[in-house]
Amino acid sequence: TNSENDIQSAIGYTKKSLDIKTELDDLEVGSLEKTAFNLGTFHYFKGDFYSAIDSYRFLVENGKDIEMIQDAKLELGKLYKILGDFYKALGQFTDIITYYNSSSVTDNGSYNLLDAYFERAEAYYLINTIEFDTAIKSDLVKVDSLIDQANETDVFFRKNRINQFKGNRYVELKNFDKALGYHKSVLADSLNLYPAELARAHNSIAFSEIKLKNYDQAALALKKAIAKDESYSSPYENLGDLYLAKNNFEKGLYQYQ
């Protein structure tokens, strides 16, 4: 497609630029770093995560712009998380947190510190929610504190993702009342959410409603989830769970097909 061709062309030109800049001795600090970061981003958009990792690691190992090095470490951590290498992800996020908490640093790097705490909490969650519960709670306390200090507009979408995560965590801990509260809060400003995000939130609400035996509310939430994204499979599975919970086995089995 044209979009794929455009990304491939961007990768080619950016790599050529990076090769040239690597040979220059009097390059302005930040120039090589921006090119390496852009190259990593283009590889990410292409879906070539390992090449993206190589680009970000090049920046970390060869860059002189300390802030951009932290930016690259954040992206590295996210990529390791996508690939399931959670302990490498933890290492990147912990490095960022250590850097911004050092006595010589006076700002939080345009939300890098907030993002690192949240991403680390999510990595702990993906490894084992129960085993790392204390660490997750500790990082979420830091996240909440940084959210309170931030500009509301700047952190709106972060807050939605954080509330979704908190709800998911309470589902894992089988505290469905608390999970429901957080998942409902995601819908507080639904006009600014994409259909897929709305579908996920409604589906999450339905899951807890089923566990709490609030079957009518669950059915309504699942109807909304399916209406927002018909290709999202999870609401159909939860609809099957709902019918089985109501002893309607024929309809329940139909939803699993």
CSV table of N, CA and C in Angstrom, one decimal, residues 14 52 56 70 86 97 125 164 205 211-213 236 246 253-254:
chain,number,residue,atom,x,y,z
A,14,THR,N,15.9,8.1,6.5
A,14,THR,CA,16.3,8.4,7.9
A,14,THR,C,17.6,7.6,8.2
A,52,ALA,N,13.4,-1.6,15.6
A,52,ALA,CA,13.2,-0.4,16.4
A,52,ALA,C,14.0,-0.4,17.6
A,56,TYR,N,16.8,2.4,19.0
A,56,TYR,CA,16.7,3.1,20.3
A,56,TYR,C,18.0,2.7,21.1
A,70,GLN,N,16.6,9.2,27.8
A,70,GLN,CA,15.5,8.7,28.6
A,70,GLN,C,14.3,8.4,27.8
A,86,PHE,N,9.7,-9.1,29.9
A,86,PHE,CA,9.2,-8.2,31.0
A,86,PHE,C,10.4,-7.7,31.9
A,97,ILE,N,13.4,5.9,36.2
A,97,ILE,CA,13.0,6.4,37.5
A,97,ILE,C,14.2,6.8,38.4
A,125,TYR,N,2.6,-6.3,36.7
A,125,TYR,CA,1.3,-6.9,36.6
A,125,TYR,C,1.3,-8.1,35.6
A,164,GLN,N,-8.2,2.2,33.6
A,164,GLN,CA,-8.5,0.9,33.0
A,164,GLN,C,-7.6,-0.1,33.6
A,205,ILE,N,-16.7,-3.4,32.4
A,205,ILE,CA,-17.8,-3.1,33.3
A,205,ILE,C,-18.7,-4.4,33.4
A,211,LYS,N,-19.9,-11.0,37.6
A,211,LYS,CA,-19.4,-11.5,38.8
A,211,LYS,C,-20.2,-11.1,40.1
A,212,LEU,N,-20.7,-9.9,40.0
A,212,LEU,CA,-21.5,-9.4,41.1
A,212,LEU,C,-23.0,-9.8,41.0
A,213,LYS,N,-23.3,-10.6,39.9
A,213,LYS,CA,-24.7,-11.1,39.7
A,213,LYS,C,-25.6,-9.9,39.3
A,236,TYR,N,-18.6,-11.0,23.3
A,236,TYR,CA,-19.3,-12.2,22.9
A,236,TYR,C,-19.1,-13.3,23.9
A,246,LYS,N,-27.0,-17.4,34.0
A,246,LYS,CA,-28.5,-17.4,34.1
A,246,LYS,C,-29.1,-18.7,33.7
A,253,LEU,N,-23.8,-21.4,24.9
A,253,LEU,CA,-22.9,-22.1,24.0
A,253,LEU,C,-22.8,-21.5,22.6
A,254,TYR,N,-24.0,-20.9,22.2
A,254,TYR,CA,-24.0,-20.2,20.9
A,254,TYR,C,-23.0,-19.0,20.8
